[in-house]
mmCIF file with all atom_site columns, C-alpha atoms in Angstrom:
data_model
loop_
_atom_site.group_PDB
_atom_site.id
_atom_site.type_symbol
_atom_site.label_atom_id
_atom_site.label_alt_id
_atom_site.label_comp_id
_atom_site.label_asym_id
_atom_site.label_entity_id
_atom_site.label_seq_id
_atom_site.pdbx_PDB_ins_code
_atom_site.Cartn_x
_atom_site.Cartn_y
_atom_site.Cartn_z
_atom_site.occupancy
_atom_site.B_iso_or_equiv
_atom_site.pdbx_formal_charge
_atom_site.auth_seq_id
_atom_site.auth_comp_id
_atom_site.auth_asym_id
_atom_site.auth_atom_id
_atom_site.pdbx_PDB_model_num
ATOM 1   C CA . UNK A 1 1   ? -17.101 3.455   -4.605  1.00 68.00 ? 1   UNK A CA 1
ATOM 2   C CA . UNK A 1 2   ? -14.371 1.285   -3.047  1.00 73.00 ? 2   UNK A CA 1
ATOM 3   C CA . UNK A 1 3   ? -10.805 0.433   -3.765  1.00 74.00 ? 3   UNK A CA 1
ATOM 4   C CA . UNK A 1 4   ? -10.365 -3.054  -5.305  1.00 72.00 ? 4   UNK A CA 1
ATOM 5   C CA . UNK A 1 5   ? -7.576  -6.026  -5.014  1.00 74.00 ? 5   UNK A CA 1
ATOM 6   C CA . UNK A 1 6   ? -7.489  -9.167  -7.076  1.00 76.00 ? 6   UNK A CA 1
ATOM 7   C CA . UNK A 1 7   ? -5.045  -11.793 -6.011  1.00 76.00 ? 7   UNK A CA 1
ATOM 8   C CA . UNK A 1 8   ? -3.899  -14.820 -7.423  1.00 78.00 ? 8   UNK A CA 1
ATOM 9   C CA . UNK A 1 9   ? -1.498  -17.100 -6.159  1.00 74.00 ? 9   UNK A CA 1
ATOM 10  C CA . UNK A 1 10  ? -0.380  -18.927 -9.095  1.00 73.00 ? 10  UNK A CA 1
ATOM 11  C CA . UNK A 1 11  ? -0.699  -22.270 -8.237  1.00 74.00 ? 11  UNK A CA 1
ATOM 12  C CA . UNK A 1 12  ? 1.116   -21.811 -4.826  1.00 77.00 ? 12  UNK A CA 1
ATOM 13  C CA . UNK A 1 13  ? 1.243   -24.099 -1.768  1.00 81.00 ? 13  UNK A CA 1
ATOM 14  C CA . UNK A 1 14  ? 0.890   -20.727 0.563   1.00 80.00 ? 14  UNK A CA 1
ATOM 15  C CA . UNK A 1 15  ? -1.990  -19.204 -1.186  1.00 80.00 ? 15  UNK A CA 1
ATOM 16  C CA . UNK A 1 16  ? -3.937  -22.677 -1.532  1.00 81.00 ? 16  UNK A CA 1
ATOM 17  C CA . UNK A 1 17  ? -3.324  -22.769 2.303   1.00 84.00 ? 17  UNK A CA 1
ATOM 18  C CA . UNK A 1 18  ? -4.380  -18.638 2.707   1.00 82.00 ? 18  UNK A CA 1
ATOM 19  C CA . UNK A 1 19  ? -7.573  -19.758 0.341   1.00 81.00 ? 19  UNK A CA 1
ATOM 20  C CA . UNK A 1 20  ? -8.782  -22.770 2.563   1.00 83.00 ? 20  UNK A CA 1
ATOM 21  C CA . UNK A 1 21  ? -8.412  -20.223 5.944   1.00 83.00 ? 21  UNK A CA 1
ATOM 22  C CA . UNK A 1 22  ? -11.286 -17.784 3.948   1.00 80.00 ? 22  UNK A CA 1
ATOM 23  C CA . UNK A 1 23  ? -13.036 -20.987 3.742   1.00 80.00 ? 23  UNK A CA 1
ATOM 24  C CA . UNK A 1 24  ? -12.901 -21.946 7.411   1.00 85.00 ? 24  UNK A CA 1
ATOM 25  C CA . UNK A 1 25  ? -13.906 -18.264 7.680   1.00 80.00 ? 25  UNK A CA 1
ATOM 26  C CA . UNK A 1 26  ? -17.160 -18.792 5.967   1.00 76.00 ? 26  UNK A CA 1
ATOM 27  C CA . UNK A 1 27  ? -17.612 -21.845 8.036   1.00 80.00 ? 27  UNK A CA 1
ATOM 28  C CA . UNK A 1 28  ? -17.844 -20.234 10.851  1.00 81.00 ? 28  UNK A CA 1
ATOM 29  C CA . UNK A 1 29  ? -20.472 -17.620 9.788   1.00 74.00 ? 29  UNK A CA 1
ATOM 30  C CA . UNK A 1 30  ? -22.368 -20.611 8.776   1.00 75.00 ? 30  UNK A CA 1
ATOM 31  C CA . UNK A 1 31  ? -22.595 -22.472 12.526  1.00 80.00 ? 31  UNK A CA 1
ATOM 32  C CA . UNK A 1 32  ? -22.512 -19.015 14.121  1.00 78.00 ? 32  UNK A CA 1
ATOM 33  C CA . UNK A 1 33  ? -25.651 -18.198 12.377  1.00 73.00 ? 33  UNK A CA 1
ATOM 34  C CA . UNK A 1 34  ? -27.574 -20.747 12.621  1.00 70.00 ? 34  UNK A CA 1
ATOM 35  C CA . UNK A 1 35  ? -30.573 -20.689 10.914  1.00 70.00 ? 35  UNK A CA 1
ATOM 36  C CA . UNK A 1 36  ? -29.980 -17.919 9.035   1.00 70.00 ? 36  UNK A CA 1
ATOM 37  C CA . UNK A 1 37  ? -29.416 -18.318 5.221   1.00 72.00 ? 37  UNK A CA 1
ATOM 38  C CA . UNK A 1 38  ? -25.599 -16.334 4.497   1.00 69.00 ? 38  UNK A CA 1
ATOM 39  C CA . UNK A 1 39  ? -24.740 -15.857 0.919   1.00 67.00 ? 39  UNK A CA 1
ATOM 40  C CA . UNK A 1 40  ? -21.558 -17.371 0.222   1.00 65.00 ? 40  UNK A CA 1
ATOM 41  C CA . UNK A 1 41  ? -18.637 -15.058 -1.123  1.00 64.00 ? 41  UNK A CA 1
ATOM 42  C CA . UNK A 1 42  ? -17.682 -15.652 -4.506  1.00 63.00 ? 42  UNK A CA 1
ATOM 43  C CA . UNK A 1 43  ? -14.889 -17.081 -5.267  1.00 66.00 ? 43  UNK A CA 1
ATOM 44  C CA . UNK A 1 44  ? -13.708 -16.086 -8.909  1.00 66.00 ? 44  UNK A CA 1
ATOM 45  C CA . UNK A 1 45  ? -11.175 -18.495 -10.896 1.00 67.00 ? 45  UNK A CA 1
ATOM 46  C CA . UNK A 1 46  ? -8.796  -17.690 -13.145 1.00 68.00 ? 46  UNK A CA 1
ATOM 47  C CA . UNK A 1 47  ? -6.435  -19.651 -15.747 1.00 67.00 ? 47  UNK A CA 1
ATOM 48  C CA . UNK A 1 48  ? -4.280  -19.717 -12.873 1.00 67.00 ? 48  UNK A CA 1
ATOM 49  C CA . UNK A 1 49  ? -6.136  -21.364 -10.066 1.00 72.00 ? 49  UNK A CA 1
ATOM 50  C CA . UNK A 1 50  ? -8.646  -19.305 -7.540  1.00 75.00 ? 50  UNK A CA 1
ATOM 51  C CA . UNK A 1 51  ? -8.748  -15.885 -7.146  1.00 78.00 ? 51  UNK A CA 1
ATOM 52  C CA . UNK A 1 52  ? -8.798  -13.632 -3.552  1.00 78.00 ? 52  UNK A CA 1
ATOM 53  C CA . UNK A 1 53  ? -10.951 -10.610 -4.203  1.00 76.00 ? 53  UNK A CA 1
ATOM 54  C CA . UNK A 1 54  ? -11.213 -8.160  -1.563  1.00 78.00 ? 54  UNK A CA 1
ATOM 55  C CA . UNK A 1 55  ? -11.841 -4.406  -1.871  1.00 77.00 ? 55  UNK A CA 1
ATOM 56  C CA . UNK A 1 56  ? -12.907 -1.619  1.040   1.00 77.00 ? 56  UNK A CA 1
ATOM 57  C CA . UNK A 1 57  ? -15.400 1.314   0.384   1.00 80.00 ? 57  UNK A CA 1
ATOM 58  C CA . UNK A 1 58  ? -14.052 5.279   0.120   1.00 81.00 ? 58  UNK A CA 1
ATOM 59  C CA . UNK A 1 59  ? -16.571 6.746   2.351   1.00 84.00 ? 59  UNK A CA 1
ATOM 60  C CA . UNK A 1 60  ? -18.858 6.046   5.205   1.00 83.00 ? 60  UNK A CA 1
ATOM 61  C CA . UNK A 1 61  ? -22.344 7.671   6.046   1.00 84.00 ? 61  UNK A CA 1
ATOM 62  C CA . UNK A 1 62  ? -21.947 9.805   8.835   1.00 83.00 ? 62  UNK A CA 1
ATOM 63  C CA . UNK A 1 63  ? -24.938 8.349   10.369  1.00 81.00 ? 63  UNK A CA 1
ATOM 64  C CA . UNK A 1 64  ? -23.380 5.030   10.397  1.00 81.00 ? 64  UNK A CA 1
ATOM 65  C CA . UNK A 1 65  ? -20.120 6.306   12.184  1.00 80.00 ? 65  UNK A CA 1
ATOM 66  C CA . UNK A 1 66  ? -21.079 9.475   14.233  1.00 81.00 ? 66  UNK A CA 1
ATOM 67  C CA . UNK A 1 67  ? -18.287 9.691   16.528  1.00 84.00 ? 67  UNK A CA 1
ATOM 68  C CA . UNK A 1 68  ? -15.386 9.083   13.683  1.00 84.00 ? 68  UNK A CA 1
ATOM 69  C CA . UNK A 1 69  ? -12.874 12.179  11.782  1.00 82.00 ? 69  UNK A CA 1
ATOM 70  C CA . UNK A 1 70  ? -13.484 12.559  8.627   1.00 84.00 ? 70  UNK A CA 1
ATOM 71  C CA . UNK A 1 71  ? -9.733  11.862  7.154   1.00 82.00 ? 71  UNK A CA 1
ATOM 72  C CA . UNK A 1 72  ? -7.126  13.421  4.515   1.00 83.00 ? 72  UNK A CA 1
ATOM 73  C CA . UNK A 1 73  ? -6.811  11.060  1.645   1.00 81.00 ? 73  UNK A CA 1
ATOM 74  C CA . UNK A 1 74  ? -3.534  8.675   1.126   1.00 77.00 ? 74  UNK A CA 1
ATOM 75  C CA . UNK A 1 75  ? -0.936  9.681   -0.772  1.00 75.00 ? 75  UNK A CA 1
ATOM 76  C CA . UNK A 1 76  ? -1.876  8.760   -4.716  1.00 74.00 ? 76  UNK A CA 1
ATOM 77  C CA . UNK A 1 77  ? -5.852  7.907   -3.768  1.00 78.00 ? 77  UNK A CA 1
ATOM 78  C CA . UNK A 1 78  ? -6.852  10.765  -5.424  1.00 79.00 ? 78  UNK A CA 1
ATOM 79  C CA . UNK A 1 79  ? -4.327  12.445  -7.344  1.00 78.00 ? 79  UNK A CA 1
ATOM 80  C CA . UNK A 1 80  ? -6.179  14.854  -9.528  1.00 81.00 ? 80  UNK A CA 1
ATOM 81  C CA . UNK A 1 81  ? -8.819  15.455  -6.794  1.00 82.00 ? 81  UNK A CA 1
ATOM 82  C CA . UNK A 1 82  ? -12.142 13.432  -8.186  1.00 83.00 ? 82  UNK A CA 1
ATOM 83  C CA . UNK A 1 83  ? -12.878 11.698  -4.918  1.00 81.00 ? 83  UNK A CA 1
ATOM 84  C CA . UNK A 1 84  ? -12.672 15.139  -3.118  1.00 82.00 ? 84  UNK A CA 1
ATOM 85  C CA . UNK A 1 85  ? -15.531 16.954  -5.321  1.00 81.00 ? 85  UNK A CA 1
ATOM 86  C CA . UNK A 1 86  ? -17.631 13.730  -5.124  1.00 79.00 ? 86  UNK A CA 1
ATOM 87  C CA . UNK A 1 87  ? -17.559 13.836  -0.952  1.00 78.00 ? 87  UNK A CA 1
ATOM 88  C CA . UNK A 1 88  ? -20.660 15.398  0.143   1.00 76.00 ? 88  UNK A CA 1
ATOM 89  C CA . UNK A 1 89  ? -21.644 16.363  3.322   1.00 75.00 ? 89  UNK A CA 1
ATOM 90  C CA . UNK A 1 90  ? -23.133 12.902  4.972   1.00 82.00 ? 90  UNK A CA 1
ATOM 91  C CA . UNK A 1 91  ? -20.007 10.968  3.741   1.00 86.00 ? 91  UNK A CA 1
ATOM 92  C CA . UNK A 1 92  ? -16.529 10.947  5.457   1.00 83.00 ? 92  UNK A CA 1
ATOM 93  C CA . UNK A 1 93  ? -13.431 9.119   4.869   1.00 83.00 ? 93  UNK A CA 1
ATOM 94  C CA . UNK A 1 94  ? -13.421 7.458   7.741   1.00 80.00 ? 94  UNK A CA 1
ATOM 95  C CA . UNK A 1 95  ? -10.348 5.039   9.651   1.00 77.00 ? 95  UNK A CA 1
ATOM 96  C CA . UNK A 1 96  ? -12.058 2.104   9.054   1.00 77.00 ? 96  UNK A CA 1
ATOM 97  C CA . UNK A 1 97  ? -12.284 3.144   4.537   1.00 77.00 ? 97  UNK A CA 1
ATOM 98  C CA . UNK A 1 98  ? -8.398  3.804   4.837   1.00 79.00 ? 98  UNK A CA 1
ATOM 99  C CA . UNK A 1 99  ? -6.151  1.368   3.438   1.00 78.00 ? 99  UNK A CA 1
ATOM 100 C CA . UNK A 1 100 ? -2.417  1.268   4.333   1.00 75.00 ? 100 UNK A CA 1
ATOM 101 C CA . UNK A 1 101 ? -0.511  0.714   1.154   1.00 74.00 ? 101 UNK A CA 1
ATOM 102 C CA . UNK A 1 102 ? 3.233   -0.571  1.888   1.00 73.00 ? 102 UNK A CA 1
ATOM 103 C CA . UNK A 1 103 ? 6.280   -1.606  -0.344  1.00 73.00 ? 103 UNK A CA 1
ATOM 104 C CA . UNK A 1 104 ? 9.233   -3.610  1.199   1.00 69.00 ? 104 UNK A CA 1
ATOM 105 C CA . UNK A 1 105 ? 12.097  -3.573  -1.296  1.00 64.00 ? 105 UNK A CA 1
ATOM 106 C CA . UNK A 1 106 ? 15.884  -3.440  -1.286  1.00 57.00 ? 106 UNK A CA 1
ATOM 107 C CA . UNK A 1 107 ? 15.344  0.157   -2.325  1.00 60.00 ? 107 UNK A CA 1
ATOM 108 C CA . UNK A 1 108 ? 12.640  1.686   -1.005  1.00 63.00 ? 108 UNK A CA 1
ATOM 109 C CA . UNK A 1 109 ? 10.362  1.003   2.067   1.00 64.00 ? 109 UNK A CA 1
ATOM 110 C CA . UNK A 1 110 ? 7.332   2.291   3.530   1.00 68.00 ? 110 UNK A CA 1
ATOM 111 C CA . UNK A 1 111 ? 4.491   3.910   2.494   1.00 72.00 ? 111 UNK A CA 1
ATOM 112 C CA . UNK A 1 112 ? 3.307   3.454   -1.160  1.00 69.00 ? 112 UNK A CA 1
ATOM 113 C CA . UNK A 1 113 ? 0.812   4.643   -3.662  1.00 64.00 ? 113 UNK A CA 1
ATOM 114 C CA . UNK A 1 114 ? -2.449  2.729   -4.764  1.00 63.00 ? 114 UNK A CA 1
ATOM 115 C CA . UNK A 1 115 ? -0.910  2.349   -8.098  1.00 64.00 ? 115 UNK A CA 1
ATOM 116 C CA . UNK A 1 116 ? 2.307   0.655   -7.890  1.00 63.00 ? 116 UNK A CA 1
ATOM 117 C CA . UNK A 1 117 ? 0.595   -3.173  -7.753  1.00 67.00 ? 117 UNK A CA 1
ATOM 118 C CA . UNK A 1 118 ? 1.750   -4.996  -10.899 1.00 67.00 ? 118 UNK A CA 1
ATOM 119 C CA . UNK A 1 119 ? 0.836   -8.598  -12.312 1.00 65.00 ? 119 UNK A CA 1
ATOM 120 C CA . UNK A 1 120 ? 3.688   -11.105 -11.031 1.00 64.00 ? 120 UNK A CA 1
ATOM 121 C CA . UNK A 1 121 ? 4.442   -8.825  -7.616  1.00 68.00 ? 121 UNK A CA 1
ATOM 122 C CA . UNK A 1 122 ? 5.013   -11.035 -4.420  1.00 69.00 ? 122 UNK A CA 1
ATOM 123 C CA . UNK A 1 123 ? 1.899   -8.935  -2.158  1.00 72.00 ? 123 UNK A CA 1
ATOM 124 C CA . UNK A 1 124 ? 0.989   -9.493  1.460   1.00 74.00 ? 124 UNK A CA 1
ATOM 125 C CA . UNK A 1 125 ? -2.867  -8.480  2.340   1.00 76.00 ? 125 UNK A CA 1
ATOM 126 C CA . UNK A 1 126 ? -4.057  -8.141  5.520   1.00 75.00 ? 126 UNK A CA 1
ATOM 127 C CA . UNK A 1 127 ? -8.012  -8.637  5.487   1.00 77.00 ? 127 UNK A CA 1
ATOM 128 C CA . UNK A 1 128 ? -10.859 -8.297  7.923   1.00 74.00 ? 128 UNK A CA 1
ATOM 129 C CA . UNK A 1 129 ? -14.638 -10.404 7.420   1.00 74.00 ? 129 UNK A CA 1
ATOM 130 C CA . UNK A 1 130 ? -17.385 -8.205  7.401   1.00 74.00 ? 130 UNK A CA 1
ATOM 131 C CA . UNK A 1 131 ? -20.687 -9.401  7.854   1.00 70.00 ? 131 UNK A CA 1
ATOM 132 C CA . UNK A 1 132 ? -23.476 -7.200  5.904   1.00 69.00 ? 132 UNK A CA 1
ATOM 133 C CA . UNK A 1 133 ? -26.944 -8.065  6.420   1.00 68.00 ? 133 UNK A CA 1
ATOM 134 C CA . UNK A 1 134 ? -28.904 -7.982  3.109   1.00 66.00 ? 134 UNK A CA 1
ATOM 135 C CA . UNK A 1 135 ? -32.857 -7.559  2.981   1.00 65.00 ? 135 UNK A CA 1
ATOM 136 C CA . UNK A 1 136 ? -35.359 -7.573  5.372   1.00 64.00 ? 136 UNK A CA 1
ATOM 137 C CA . UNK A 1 137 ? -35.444 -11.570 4.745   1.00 63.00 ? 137 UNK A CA 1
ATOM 138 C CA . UNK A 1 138 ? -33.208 -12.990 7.395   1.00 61.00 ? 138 UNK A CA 1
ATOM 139 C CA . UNK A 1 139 ? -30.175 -12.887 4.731   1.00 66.00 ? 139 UNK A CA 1
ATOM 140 C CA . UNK A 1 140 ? -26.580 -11.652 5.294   1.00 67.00 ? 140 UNK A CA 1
ATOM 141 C CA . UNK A 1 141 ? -23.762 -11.643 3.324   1.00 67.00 ? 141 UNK A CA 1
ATOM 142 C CA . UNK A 1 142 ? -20.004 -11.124 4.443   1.00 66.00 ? 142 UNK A CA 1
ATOM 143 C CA . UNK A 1 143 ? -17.238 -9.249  2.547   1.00 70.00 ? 143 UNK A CA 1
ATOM 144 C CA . UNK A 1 144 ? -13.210 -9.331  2.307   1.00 74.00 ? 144 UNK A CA 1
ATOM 145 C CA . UNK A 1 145 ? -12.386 -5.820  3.193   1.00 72.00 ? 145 UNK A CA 1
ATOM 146 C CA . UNK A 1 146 ? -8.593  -5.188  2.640   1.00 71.00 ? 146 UNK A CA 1
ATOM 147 C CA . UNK A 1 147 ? -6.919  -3.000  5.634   1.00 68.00 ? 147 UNK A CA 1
ATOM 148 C CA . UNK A 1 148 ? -3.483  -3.403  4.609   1.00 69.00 ? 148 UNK A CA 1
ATOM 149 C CA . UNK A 1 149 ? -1.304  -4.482  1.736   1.00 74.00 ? 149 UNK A CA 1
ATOM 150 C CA . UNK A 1 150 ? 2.410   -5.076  1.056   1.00 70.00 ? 150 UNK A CA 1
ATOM 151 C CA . UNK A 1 151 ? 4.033   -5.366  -2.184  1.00 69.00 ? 151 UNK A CA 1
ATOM 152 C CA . UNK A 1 152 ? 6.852   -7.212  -1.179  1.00 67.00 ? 152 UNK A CA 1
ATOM 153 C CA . UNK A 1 153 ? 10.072  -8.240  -3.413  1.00 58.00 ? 153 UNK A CA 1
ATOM 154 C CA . UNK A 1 154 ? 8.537   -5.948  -6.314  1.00 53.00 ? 154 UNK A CA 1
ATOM 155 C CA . UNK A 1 155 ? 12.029  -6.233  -8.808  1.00 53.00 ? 155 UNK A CA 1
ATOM 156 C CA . UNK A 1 156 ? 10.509  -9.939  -9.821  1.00 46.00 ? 156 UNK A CA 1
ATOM 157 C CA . UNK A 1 157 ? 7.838   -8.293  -11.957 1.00 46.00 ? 157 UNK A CA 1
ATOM 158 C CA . UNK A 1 158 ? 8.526   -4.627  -12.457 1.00 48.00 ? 158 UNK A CA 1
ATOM 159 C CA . UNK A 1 159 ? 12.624  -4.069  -12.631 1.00 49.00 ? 159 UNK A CA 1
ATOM 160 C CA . UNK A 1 160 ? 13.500  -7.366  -14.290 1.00 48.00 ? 160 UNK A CA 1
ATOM 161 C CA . UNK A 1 161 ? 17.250  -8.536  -14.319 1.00 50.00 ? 161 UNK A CA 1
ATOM 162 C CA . UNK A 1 162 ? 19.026  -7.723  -17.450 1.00 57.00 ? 162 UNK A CA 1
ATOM 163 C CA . UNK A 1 163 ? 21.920  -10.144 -17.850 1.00 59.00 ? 163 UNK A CA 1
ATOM 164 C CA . UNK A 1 164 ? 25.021  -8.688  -19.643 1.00 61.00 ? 164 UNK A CA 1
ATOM 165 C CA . UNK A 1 165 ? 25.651  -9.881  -23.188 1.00 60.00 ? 165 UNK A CA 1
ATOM 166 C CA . UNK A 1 166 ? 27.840  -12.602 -23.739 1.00 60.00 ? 166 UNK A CA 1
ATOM 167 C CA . UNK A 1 167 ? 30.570  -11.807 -26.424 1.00 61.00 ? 167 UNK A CA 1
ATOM 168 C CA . UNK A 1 168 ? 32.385  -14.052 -28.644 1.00 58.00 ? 168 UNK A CA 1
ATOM 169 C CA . UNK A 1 169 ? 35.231  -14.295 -30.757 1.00 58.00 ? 169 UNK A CA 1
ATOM 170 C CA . UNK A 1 170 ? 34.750  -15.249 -34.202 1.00 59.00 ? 170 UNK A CA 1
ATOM 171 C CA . UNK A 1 171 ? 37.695  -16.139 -36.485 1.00 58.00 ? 171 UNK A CA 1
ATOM 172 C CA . UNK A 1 172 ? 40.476  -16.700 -33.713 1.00 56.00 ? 172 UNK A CA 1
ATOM 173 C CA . UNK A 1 173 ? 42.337  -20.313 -33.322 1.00 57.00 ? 173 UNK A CA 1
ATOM 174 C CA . UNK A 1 174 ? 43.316  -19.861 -29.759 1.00 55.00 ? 174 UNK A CA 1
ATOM 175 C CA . UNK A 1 175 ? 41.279  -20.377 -26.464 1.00 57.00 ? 175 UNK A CA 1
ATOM 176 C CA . UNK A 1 176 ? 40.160  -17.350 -24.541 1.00 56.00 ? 176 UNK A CA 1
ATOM 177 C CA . UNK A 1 177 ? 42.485  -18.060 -21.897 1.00 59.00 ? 177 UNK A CA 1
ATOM 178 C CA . UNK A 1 178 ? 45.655  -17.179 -24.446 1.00 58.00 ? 178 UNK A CA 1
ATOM 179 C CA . UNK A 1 179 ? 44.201  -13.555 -25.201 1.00 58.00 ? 179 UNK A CA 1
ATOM 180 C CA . UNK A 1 180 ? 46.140  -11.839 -23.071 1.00 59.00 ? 180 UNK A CA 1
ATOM 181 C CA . UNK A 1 181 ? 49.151  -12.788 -23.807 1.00 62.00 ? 181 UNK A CA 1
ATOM 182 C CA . UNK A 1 182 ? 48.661  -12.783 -27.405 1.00 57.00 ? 182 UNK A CA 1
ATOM 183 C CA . UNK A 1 183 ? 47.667  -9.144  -27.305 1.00 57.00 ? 183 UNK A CA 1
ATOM 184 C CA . UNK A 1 184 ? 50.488  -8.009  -24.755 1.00 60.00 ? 184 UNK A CA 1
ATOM 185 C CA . UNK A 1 185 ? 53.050  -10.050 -27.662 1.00 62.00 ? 185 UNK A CA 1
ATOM 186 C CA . UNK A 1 186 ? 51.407  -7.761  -30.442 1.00 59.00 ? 186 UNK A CA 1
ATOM 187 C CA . UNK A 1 187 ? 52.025  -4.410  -28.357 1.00 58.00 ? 187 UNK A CA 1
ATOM 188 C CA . UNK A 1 188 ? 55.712  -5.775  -27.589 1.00 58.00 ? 188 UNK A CA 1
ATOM 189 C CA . UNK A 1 189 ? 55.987  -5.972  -31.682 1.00 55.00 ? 189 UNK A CA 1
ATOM 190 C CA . UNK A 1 190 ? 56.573  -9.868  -31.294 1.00 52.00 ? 190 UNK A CA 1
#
């Protein structure tokens, strides 16, 4: 089980830029290995130019992490207490499975819940490379795991701007300017 994030950047300049660094990334796990065959991370496309998909598992083996605390979950990762009943005894929620979920907004900052991502949101991810190896061929693969993300600016997508209606006069012969002083005549009894 793992927690998932999709991004897109919509055609930006800055996410074309962040896309070509994962790129460089995978370059480097090519010449650093050298002579070892790495399965390249795939890169999923949208209608909307490529996508960023990284994600980070729930739990850890204890075997794999024997000196590491076995940690509460975040606020809103498991709300009605699934993830809780499906923990066994091997498996921990360990430091490295946590993922810091942050909002930056005129109203509210600091820590967030898992669910408060919507399509259109300005986000900030901070990633880490993981290289995994594979089978007993000499094979390894490398994953995106998400550490922290920031939904910055959120009011663009979720709390949009509702202009007041414009009103207009219909059936008067006199600018908008001359209200006023046509209504304070009709008070007077002019």
């Amino acid at each position: 089980m793992s927690q998932h994030i999709k991004i897109c950047g919509l055609q930006s300049t800055t996410f074309k830029e962040a896309m070509e660094k994962t790129q460089e990334v995978t370059d480097r796990f090519v010449d650093h290995l050298a002579g070892v065959k790495v399965v390249d991370l795939p890169r999923p496309n949208s209608v909307l130019g490529p996508v960023l998909s990284a994600s980070n598992r729930i739990f850890t083996a204890k075997d794999e992490c024997p000196t590491e605390q076995d940690n509460e979950f975040a606020e809103g990762l498991d709300p009605v207490g699934t993830l809780a009943k499906m923990k066994t005894q091997n498996l921990i929620h360990a430091p490295e499975n946590m993922v810091n979920i942050n909002v930056f907004e005129a109203a509210k900052s600091g820590n967030a819940v898992p669910g408060l991502f919507k399509v259109g949101d300005l986000v900030e991810l901070q990633v880490s490379f993981v290289a995994i190896h594979v089978s007993r061929e000499v094979k390894i693969t490398y994953k995106v795991c998400v550490q922290e993300a920031l939904a910055a600016r959120r009011e663009f997508a979720s709390q949009p701007k509702k202009e007041p209606a414009v009103r207009r006069k219909i059936g008067y012969f006199y600018a908008d300017e001359e209200e006023p002083s046509r209504i304070a005549k009709r008070h007077d009894g002019e």
